[in-house]
CSV table of C-alpha atoms and ligand atoms in Angstrom, one decimal:
chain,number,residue,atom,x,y,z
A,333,UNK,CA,7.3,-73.7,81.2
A,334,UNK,CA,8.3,-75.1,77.9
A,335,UNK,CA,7.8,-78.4,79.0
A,336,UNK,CA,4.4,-77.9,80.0
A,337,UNK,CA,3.8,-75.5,77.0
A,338,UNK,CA,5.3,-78.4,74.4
A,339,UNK,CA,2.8,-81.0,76.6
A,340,UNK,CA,-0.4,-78.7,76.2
A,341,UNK,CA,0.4,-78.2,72.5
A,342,UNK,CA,0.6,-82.1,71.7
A,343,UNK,CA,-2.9,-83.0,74.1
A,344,UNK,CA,-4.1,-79.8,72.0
A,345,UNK,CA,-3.2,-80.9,68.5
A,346,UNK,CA,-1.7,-84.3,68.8
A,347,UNK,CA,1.9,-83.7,67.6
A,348,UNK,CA,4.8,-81.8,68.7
A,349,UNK,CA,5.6,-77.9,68.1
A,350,UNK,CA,8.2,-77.1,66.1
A,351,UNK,CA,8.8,-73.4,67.0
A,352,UNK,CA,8.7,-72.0,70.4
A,353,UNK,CA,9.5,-68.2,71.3
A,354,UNK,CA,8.7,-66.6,74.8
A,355,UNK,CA,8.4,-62.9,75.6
A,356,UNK,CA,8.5,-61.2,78.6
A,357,UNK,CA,5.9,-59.1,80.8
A,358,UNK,CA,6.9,-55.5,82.2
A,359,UNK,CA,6.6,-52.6,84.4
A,360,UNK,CA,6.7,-49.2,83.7
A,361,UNK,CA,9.5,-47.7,86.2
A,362,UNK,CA,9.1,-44.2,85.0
A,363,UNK,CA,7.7,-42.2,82.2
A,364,UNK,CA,4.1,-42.0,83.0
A,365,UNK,CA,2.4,-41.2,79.4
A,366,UNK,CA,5.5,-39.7,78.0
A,367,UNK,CA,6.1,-42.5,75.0
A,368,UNK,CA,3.0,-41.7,72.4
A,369,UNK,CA,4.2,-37.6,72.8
A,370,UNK,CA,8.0,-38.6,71.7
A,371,UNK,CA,9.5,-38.5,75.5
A,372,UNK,CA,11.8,-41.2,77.2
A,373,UNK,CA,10.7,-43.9,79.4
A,374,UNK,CA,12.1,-46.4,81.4
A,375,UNK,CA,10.8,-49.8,81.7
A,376,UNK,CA,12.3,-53.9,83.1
A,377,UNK,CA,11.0,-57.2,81.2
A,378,UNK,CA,10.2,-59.4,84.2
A,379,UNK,CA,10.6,-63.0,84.7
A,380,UNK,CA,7.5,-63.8,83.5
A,381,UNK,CA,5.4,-64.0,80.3
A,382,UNK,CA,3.9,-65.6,77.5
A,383,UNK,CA,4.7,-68.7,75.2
A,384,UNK,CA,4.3,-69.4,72.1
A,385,UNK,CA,4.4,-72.7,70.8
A,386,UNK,CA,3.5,-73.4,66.4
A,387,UNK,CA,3.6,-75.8,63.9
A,388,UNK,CA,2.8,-75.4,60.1
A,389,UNK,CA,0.0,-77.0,58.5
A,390,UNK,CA,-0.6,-77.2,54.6
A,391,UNK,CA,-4.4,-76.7,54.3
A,392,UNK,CA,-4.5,-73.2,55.1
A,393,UNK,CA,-6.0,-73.2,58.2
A,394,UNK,CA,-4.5,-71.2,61.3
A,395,UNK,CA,-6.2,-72.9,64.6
A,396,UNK,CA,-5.7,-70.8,68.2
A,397,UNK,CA,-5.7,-72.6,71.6
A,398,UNK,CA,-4.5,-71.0,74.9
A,399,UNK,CA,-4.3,-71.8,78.2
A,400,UNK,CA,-6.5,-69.2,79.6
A,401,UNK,CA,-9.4,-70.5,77.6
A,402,UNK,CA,-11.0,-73.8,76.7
A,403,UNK,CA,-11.9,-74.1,72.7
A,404,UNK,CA,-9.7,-73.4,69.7
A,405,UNK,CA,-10.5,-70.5,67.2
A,406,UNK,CA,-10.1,-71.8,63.3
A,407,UNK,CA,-9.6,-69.3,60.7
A,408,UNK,CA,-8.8,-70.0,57.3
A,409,UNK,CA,-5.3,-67.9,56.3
A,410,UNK,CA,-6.8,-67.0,52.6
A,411,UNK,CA,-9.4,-64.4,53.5
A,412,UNK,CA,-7.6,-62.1,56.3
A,413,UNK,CA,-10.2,-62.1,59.0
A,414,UNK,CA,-11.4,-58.3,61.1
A,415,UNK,CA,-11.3,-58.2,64.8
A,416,UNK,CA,-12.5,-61.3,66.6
A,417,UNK,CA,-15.2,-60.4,69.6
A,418,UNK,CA,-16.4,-61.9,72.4
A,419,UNK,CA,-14.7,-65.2,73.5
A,420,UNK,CA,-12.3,-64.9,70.6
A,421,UNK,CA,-10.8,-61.5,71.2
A,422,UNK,CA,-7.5,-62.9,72.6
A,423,UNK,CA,-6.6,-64.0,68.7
A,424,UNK,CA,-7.1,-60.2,68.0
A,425,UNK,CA,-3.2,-59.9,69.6
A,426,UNK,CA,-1.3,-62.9,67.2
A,427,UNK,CA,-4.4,-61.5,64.2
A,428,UNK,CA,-2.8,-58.5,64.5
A,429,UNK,CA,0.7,-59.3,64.3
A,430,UNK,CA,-0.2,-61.2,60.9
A,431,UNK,CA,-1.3,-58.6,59.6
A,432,UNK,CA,1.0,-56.1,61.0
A,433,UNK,CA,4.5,-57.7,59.7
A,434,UNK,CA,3.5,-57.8,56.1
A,435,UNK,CA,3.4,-54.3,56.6
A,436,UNK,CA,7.0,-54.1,57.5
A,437,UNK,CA,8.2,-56.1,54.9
A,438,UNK,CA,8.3,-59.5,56.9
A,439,UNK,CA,6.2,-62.8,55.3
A,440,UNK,CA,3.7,-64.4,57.7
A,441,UNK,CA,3.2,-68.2,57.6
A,442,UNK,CA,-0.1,-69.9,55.8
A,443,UNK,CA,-2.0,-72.7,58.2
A,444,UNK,CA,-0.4,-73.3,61.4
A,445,UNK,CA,-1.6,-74.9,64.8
A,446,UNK,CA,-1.0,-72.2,67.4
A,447,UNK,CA,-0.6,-72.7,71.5
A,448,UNK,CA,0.0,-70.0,73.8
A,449,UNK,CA,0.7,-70.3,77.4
A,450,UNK,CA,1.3,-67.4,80.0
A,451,UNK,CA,2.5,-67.3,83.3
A,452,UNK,CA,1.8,-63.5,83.5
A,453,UNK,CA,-1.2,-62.0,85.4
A,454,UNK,CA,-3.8,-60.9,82.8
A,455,UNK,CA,-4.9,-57.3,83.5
A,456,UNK,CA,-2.3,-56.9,85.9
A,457,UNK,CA,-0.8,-53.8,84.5
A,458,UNK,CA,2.1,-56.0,83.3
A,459,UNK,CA,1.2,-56.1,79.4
A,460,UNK,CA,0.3,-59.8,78.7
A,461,UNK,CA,-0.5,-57.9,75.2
A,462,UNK,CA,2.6,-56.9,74.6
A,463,UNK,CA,3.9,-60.3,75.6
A,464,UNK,CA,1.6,-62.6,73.5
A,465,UNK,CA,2.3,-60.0,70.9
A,466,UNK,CA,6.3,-60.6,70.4
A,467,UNK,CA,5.9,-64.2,71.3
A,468,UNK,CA,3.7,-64.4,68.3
A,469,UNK,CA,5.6,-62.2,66.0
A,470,UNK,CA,9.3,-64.4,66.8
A,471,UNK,CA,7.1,-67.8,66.2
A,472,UNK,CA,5.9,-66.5,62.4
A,473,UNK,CA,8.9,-65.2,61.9
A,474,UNK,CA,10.6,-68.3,62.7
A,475,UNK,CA,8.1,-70.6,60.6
A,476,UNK,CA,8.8,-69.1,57.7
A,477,UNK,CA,12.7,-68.8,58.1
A,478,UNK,CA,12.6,-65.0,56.7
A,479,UNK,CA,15.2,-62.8,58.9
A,480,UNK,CA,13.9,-59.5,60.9
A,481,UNK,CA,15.2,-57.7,63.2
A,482,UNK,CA,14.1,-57.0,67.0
A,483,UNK,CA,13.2,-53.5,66.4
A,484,UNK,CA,11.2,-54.4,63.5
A,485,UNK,CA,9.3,-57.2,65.5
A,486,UNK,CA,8.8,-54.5,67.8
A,487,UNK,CA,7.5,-51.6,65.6
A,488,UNK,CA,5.0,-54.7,63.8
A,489,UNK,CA,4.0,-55.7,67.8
A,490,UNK,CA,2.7,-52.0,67.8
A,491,UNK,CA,1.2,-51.6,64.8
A,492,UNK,CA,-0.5,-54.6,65.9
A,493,UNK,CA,-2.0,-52.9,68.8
A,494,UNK,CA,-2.7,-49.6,67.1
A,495,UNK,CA,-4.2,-51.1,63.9
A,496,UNK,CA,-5.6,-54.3,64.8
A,497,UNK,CA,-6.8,-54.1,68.4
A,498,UNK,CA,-7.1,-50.6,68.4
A,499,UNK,CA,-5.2,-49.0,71.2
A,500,UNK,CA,-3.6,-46.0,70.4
A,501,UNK,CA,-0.8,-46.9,72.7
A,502,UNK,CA,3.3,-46.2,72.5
A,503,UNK,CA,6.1,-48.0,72.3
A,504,UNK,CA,6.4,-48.7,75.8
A,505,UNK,CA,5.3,-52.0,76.5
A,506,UNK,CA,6.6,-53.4,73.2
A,507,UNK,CA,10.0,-52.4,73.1
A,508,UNK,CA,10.7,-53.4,76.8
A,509,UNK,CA,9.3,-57.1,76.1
A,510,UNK,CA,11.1,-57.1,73.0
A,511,UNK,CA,14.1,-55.2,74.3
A,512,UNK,CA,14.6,-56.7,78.2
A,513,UNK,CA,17.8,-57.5,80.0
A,514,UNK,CA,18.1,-59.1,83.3
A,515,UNK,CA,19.6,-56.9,85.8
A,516,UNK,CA,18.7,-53.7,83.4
A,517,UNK,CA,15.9,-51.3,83.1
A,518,UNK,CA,15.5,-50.3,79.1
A,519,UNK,CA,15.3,-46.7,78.3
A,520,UNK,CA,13.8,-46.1,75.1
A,521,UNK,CA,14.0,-42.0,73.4
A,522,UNK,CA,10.7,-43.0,71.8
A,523,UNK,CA,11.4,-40.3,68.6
A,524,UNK,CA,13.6,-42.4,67.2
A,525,UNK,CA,13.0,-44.9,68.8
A,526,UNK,CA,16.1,-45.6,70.2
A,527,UNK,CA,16.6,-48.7,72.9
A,528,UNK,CA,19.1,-48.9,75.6
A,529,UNK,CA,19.5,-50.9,78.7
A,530,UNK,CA,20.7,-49.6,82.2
A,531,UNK,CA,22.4,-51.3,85.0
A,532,UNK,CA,19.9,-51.7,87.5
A,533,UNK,CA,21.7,-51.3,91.3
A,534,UNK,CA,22.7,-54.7,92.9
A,535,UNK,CA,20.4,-55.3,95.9
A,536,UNK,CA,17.1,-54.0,95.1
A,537,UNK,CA,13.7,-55.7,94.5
A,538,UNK,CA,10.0,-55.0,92.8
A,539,UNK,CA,6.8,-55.8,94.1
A,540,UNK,CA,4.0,-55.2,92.1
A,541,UNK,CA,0.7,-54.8,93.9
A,542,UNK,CA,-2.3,-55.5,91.6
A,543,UNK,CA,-5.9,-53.8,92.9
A,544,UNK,CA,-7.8,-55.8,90.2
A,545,UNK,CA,-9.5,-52.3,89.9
A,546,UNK,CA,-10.1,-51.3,86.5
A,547,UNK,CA,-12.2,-48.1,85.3
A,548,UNK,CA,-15.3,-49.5,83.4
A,549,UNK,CA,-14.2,-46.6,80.5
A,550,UNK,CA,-10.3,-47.4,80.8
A,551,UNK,CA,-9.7,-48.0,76.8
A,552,UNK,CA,-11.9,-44.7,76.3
A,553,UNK,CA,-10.1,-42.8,78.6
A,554,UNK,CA,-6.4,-43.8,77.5
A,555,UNK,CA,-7.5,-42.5,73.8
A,556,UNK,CA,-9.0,-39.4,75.6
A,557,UNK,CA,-5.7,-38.6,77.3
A,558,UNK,CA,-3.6,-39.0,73.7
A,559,UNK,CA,-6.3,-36.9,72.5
A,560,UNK,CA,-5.4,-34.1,74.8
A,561,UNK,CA,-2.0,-34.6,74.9
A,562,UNK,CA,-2.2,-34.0,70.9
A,563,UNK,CA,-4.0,-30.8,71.3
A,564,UNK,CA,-1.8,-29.4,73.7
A,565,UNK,CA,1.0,-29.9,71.3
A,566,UNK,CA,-0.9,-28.1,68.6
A,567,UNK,CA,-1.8,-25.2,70.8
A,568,UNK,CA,1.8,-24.7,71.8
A,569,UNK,CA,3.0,-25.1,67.9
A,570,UNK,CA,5.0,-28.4,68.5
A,571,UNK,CA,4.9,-31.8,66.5
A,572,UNK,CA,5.1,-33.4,70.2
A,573,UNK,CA,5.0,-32.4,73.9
A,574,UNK,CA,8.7,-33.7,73.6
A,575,UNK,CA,9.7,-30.5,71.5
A,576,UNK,CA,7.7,-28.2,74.4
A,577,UNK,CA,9.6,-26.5,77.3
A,578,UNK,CA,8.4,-26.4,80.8
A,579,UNK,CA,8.4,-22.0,80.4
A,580,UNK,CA,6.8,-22.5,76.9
A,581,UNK,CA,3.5,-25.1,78.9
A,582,UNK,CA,3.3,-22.0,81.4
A,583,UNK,CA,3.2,-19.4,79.4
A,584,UNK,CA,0.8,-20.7,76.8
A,585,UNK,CA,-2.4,-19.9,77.4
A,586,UNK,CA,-3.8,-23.4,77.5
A,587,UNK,CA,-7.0,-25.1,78.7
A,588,UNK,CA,-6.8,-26.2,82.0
A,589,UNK,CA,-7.0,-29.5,81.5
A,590,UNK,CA,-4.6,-29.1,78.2
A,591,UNK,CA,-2.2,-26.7,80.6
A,592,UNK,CA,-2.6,-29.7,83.4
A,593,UNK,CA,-1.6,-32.7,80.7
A,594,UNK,CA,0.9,-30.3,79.4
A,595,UNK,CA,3.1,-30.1,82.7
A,596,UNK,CA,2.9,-33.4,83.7
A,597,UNK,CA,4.1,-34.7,79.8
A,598,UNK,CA,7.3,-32.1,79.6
A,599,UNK,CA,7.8,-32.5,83.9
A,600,UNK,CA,7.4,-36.0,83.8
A,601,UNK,CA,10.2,-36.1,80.6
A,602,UNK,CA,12.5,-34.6,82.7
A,603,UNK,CA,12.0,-36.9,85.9
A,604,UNK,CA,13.3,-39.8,83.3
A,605,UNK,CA,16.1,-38.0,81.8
A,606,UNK,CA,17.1,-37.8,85.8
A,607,UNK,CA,16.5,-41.3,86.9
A,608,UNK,CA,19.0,-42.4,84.1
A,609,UNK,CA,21.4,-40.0,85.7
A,610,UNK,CA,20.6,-41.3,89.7
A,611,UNK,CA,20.6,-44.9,88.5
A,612,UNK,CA,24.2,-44.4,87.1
A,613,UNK,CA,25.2,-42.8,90.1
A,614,UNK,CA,24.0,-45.3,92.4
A,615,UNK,CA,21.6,-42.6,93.9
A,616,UNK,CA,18.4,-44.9,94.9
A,617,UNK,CA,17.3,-42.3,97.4
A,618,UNK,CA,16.8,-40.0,94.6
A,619,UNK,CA,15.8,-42.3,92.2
A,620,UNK,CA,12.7,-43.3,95.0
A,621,UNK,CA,12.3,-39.3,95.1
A,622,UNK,CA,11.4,-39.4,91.8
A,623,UNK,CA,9.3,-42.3,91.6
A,624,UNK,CA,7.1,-40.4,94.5
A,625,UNK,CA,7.4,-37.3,92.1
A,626,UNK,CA,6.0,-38.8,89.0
A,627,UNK,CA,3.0,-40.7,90.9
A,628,UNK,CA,2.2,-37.3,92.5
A,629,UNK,CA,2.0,-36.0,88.8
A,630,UNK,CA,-0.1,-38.7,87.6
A,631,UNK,CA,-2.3,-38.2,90.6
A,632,UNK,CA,-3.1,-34.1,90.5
A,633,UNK,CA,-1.8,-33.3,86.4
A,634,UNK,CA,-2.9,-36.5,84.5
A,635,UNK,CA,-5.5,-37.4,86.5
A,636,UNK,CA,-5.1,-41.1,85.8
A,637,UNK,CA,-4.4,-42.4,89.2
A,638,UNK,CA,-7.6,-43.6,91.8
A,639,UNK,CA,-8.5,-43.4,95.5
A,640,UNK,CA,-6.9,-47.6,95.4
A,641,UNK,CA,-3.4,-46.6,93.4
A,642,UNK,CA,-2.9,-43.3,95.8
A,643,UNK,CA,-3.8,-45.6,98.8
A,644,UNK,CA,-1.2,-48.0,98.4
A,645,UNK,CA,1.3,-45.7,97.6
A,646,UNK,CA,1.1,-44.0,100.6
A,647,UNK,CA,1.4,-46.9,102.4
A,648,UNK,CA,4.1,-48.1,100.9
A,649,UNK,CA,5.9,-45.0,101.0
A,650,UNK,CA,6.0,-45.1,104.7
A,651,UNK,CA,8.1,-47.6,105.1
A,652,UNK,CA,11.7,-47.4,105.3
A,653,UNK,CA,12.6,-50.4,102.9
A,654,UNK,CA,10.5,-48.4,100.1
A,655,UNK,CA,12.8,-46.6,98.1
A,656,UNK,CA,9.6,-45.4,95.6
A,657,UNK,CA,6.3,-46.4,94.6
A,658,UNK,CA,3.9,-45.3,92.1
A,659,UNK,CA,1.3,-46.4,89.8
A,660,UNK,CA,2.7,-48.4,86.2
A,661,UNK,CA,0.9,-48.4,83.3
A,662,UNK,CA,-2.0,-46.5,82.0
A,663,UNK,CA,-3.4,-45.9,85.7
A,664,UNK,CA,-7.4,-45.7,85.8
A,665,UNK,CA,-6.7,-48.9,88.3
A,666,UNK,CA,-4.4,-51.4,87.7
A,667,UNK,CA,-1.1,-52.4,89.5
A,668,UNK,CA,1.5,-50.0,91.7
A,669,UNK,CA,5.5,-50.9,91.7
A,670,UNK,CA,7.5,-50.3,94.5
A,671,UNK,CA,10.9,-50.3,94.4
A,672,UNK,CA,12.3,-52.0,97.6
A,673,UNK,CA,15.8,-53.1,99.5
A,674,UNK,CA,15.9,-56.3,100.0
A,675,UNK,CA,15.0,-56.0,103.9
A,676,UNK,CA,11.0,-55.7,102.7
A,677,UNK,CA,9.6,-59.1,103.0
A,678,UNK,CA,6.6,-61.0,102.9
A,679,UNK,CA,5.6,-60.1,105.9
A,680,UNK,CA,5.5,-56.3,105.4
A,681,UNK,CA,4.3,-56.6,102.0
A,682,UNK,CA,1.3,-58.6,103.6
A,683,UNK,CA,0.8,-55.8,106.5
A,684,UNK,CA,0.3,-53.6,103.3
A,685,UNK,CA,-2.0,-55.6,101.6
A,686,UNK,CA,-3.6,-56.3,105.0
A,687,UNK,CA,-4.2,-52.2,105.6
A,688,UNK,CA,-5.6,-52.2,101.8
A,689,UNK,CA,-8.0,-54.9,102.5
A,690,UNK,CA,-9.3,-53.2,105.3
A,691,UNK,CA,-9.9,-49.8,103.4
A,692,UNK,CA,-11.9,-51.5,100.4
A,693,UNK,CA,-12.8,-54.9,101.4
A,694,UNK,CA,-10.9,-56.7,98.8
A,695,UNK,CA,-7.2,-58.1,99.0
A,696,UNK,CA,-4.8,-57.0,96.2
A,697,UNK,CA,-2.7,-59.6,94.5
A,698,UNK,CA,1.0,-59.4,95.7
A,699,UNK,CA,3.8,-60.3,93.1
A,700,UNK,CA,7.5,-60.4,93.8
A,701,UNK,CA,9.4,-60.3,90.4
A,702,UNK,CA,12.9,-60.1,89.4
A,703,UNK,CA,13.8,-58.2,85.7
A,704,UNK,CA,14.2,-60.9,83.2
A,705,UNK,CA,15.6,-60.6,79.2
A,706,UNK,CA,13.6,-59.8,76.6
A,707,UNK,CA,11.8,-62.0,74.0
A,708,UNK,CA,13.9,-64.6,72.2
A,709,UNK,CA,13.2,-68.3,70.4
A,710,UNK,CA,13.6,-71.4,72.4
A,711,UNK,CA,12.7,-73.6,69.5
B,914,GLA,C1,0.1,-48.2,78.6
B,914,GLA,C2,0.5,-48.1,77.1
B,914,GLA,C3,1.9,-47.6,77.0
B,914,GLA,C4,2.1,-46.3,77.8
B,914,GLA,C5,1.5,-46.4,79.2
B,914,GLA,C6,1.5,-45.2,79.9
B,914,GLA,O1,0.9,-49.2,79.2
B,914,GLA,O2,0.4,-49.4,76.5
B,914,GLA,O3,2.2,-47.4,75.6
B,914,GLA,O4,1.5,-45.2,77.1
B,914,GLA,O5,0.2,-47.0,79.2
B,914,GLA,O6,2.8,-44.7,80.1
């Protein structure tokens, strides 16, 4: 990949980079909506993602090429520019990181040719956002030699996507790319936050299964769901469903839908806290449990699960080389992970999407991934 990223750079701008920095892709194992209300989550940086390849120039221009569309975007670095539309909005991701590190203390570079490459399915479920994110953030940080720590990379990536793009997303997707370890899940306590990495169980595989469904109002209806999560919290008298106990959601007298997002926030908080616990004992049958558990939350409690998501699930499920499956991500469409021995192959993996294709007339993308580490500089 860098290779092919250092050749697209130089038939892009004529010369060579001179900083490089990749950053991983990832799936959400468990912790379904649990990072922007304070809970744990578990996540794995894959072996795929996004690369970043820059070189400084001294006219104050900052030019943007990628490989997932023709054209460059120029913009001069004097006037900070707003969020780029249409064609364009991919910039909106390294836009907001320049804007975002200042914030933290961390200088930016001026003018700068900029290349990104990815080997990550876009709108997979896998955050290519995140990825292009902490590539980006490593390359300024590298251009203009200042020193910043990972966890500050990863609270600018963030900021970036609340601020900038305008997601009101956690700290999920960020800290995993920017916190990864092959062979290891990362569990981040998002209060803090506070990032740890644990041994993942020799033997077992992912396979991501991508329906290339996405709800028309996805964005809308993420915010919706932070907006109830918030108001649950205030009804029950808590700064965050993290500080709420199971008892105290079903005593309050909530709204439904409030009492619904409620259970599945402090239930689903739990389920983490006792996957870290089965992982280290080596428990994958009750890990897979608890995978099944948390999907069947998302389904019935946070409602952000489809007819597609539930269907491959079930199938999955079924068979005896599935430890778990469920949906990752935000749900609303998107991608299901299912945690597999090594006996599931390619063949039943294709009976599954086989089954799918039949229920909905379209094929979903299989992906077989290994964890990977998390973002670091190659040049
Ligand atoms: C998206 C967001 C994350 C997290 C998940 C749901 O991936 O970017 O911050 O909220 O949804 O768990």
């Amino acid at each position: 990949m860098k290779d092919s990223l250092v050749a697209q750079f130089a038939a892009a701008f004529g010369r060579a980079p001179e900083f490089v920095a990749r950053a991983p892709g990832r799936i959400e194992f468990i912790g379904n909506h649990t990072d922007y209300n304070g809970g744990p989550v578990l996540g794995a940086a894959i072996d795929r993602g996004v690369w970043v390849a820059l070189a400084r120039r001294d006219d104050g221009l900052r030019i943007f090429a990628s490989d997932q569309r023709p054209g460059a975007v120029t913009l001069p670095a004097a006037t900070p520019p707003g969020r780029q539309t249409g064609a364009a909005s991919w910039v909106n991701y390294p836009l907001g990181v320049l804007a975002a590190l200042p914030v933290f203390g961390v200088p930016v570079p001026a003018g700068f040719d900029y290349f990104a490459a990815s080997d990550l399915p876009a709108g997979a479920g896998l955050s290519s956002s995140a990825a292009i994110e902490l590539a980006s953030a490593l390359a300024f940080v590298a251009a203009t030699g200042a020193a910043a720590d990972r966890e500050v990379l990863v609270q600018a990536a963030r900021h970036a996507e609340n601020h900038f793009v305008g997601v009101p997303c956690g700290i999920l997707d960020q800290g995993v790319s920017g916190f990864g370890r092959r062979d290891h899940l990362v569990f981040i306590d998002c209060r803090g936050p506070r990032f740890e990495t644990v041994p993942l169980p020799a033997g077992v595989q992912f396979r991501i299964f991508n329906t290339h469904t996405k709800h028309a109002l996805v964005d809308g209806l993420y915010a919706a769901r932070h907006r109830e999560c918030v108001a649950a919290a205030a009804a029950l008298g808590v700064a965050q469903l993290v500080d709420a106990t199971a008892a105290q959601v079903a005593q309050a007298a909530l709204p439904a839908i409030e009492a619904r997002r409620a259970r599945h926030v402090v239930d689903e908080i739990a389920r983490v806290g006792a996957t870290v616990t089965a992982l280290r004992a080596g428990d994958l049958g009750a890990v897979g449990r608890l995978l099944a558990a948390s999907h069947e939350s998302s389904r019935a409690l946070f409602e952000n699960s489809t007819a597609e998501l539930d269907f491959l699930v079930s199938a999955l499920t079924a068979s005896p080389h599935v430890y778990g499956a469920r949906l990752t991500g935000g749900g609303f469409g998107g991608a299901v992970m299912a945690l597999t021995t090594a006996e599931f192959g390619a063949a039943e993996a294709e009976a599954v999407a086989a089954a799918y294709a039949a229920r909905f007339g379209t094929r979903p993308d299989l992906l077989q991934t290994r964890t990977g580490d998390g973002a670091e500089r190659i040049l």
